[in-house]
Amino acid sequence: AGEKKAKAEGELGVASKELASDIQGLADLHHECMTKAEDFEAETKSRAEELAAIAKAKEVIRENVGGAESLSYGASFVQVSSTISSRAGLARYEAVRMVRDLGRRHHSAALAQLAARMGAAGGEDQFAKVKGLIQDMIERLEQD
């Protein structure tokens, strides 16, 4: 009988240690889940704020572009040279193409107009005009 009791007490000790370990694991998992939930809420709030800022930016662009929506920009892109002589030239070409494609995909006259301006800019620093337009847009958004 004493042997059975000793064996049962040993098994009880092992089971108690396992239970304590499982309880600690559960607490750690609960803490991790709560942290992930808080992170998700913060990301969702941030995403909503970003969407609101984008909507405001689109509204400002729409106000500044005016009647440009009725114009067609699709046929106005002409490749002046069939060869691109530098990496910078290739980067400019790709940037214009990406903005133009975004404009078409989102049916955005503002993006189409921006692509047309980027493509028509002369000289080495074709992005100076774009940087200026973006900076003006940021300043207007900050004023609002």
Coordinates of C-alpha atoms in Angstrom, one line a residue:
A1 CA 0.0 0.0 0.0
G2 CA 2.9 2.3 0.8
E3 CA 4.4 1.7 -2.6
K4 CA 1.2 2.6 -4.4
K5 CA 0.9 5.8 -2.3
A6 CA 4.4 6.8 -3.1
K7 CA 3.9 6.1 -6.8
A8 CA 0.6 8.1 -6.7
E9 CA 2.3 11.0 -4.9
G10 CA 5.1 11.0 -7.5
E11 CA 2.6 11.0 -10.4
L12 CA 0.7 13.8 -8.6
G13 CA 3.9 15.9 -8.3
V14 CA 4.7 15.4 -12.1
A15 CA 1.1 16.2 -13.0
S16 CA 1.2 19.3 -10.8
K17 CA 4.4 20.5 -12.5
E18 CA 2.9 19.9 -15.9
L19 CA -0.3 21.8 -14.9
A20 CA 1.7 24.8 -13.7
S21 CA 3.7 24.7 -16.9
D22 CA 0.5 24.6 -19.0
I23 CA -1.0 27.4 -17.0
Q24 CA 2.1 29.6 -17.6
G25 CA 2.0 28.7 -21.3
L26 CA -1.7 29.7 -21.4
A27 CA -0.9 33.0 -19.7
D28 CA 1.9 33.7 -22.2
L29 CA -0.3 32.8 -25.2
H30 CA -3.1 35.0 -23.8
H31 CA -0.7 37.9 -23.4
E32 CA 0.7 37.4 -27.0
C33 CA -2.9 37.3 -28.4
M34 CA -3.8 40.5 -26.6
T35 CA -0.7 42.2 -27.9
K36 CA -1.5 41.1 -31.5
A37 CA -5.1 42.4 -31.1
E38 CA -3.8 45.8 -29.9
D39 CA -1.4 45.9 -32.8
F40 CA -4.2 45.0 -35.3
E41 CA -6.4 47.8 -33.9
A42 CA -3.6 50.3 -34.2
E43 CA -2.9 49.3 -37.8
T44 CA -6.6 49.4 -38.7
K45 CA -6.9 52.9 -37.2
S46 CA -3.7 54.0 -39.1
R47 CA -5.0 52.5 -42.3
A48 CA -8.3 54.4 -41.9
E49 CA -6.4 57.7 -41.3
E50 CA -4.3 57.0 -44.4
L51 CA -7.4 56.4 -46.5
A52 CA -9.0 59.6 -45.2
A53 CA -5.8 61.5 -46.1
I54 CA -5.7 60.0 -49.6
A55 CA -9.4 60.9 -50.1
K56 CA -8.6 64.5 -49.1
A57 CA -5.6 64.6 -51.4
K58 CA -7.7 63.3 -54.3
E59 CA -10.2 66.0 -53.5
V60 CA -7.5 68.7 -53.5
I61 CA -6.1 67.4 -56.8
R62 CA -9.6 67.3 -58.3
E63 CA -10.2 70.9 -57.3
N64 CA -6.8 72.1 -58.7
V65 CA -7.1 70.2 -62.0
G66 CA -10.5 71.6 -62.8
G67 CA -11.7 70.6 -66.3
A68 CA -8.8 68.3 -67.1
E69 CA -11.1 65.3 -66.7
S70 CA -12.7 66.0 -70.0
L71 CA -9.4 66.0 -71.8
S72 CA -7.9 62.9 -73.3
Y73 CA -4.2 62.3 -72.5
G74 CA -3.9 58.8 -73.9
A75 CA -2.8 59.8 -77.4
S76 CA -0.5 62.6 -76.3
F77 CA 2.4 60.4 -75.3
V78 CA 5.1 60.4 -78.0
Q79 CA 8.4 58.7 -77.7
V80 CA 11.0 61.3 -78.9
S81 CA 13.9 59.0 -79.0
S82 CA 13.9 55.3 -79.6
T83 CA 17.0 54.8 -77.4
I84 CA 17.5 55.6 -73.7
S85 CA 21.1 56.7 -73.2
S86 CA 21.5 56.4 -69.5
R87 CA 20.2 54.8 -66.3
A88 CA 18.6 58.1 -65.3
G89 CA 16.8 58.3 -68.7
L90 CA 15.5 54.8 -68.1
A91 CA 14.4 55.6 -64.6
R92 CA 12.6 58.7 -65.9
Y93 CA 10.9 56.7 -68.7
E94 CA 9.8 54.0 -66.2
A95 CA 8.5 56.6 -63.8
V96 CA 6.4 58.3 -66.5
R97 CA 5.1 55.0 -67.7
M98 CA 4.1 53.9 -64.2
V99 CA 2.3 57.2 -63.4
R100 CA 0.5 57.0 -66.8
D101 CA -0.5 53.4 -66.2
L102 CA -1.8 54.2 -62.7
G103 CA -3.8 57.1 -64.2
R104 CA -5.4 54.7 -66.7
R105 CA -6.0 52.0 -64.2
H106 CA -7.7 54.4 -61.7
H107 CA -9.3 56.6 -64.4
S108 CA -7.5 59.5 -62.8
A109 CA -7.2 62.7 -64.9
A110 CA -4.9 64.1 -62.3
L111 CA -2.4 61.2 -62.7
A112 CA -2.7 61.4 -66.5
Q113 CA -1.9 65.1 -66.4
L114 CA 1.0 64.5 -64.0
A115 CA 2.4 61.9 -66.4
A116 CA 2.0 64.2 -69.3
R117 CA 3.9 66.9 -67.4
M118 CA 6.6 64.5 -66.4
G119 CA 7.0 63.3 -70.0
A120 CA 7.1 66.9 -71.4
A121 CA 9.6 68.2 -68.9
G122 CA 12.9 68.9 -70.5
G123 CA 16.5 68.9 -69.3
E124 CA 18.3 66.5 -67.0
D125 CA 16.2 67.0 -63.9
Q126 CA 12.7 66.0 -65.1
F127 CA 11.7 65.2 -61.6
A128 CA 12.2 68.8 -60.3
K129 CA 8.7 69.7 -61.7
V130 CA 7.2 66.6 -60.1
K131 CA 8.9 67.3 -56.8
G132 CA 7.6 70.8 -56.9
L133 CA 4.1 69.6 -57.6
I134 CA 4.2 67.1 -54.8
Q135 CA 5.7 69.7 -52.4
D136 CA 2.9 72.1 -53.3
M137 CA 0.3 69.4 -52.7
I138 CA 1.8 68.6 -49.3
E139 CA 1.8 72.3 -48.3
R140 CA -1.8 72.6 -49.3
L141 CA -2.7 69.5 -47.3
E142 CA -0.9 70.9 -44.3
Q143 CA -2.7 74.2 -44.6
D144 CA -6.1 72.4 -44.5

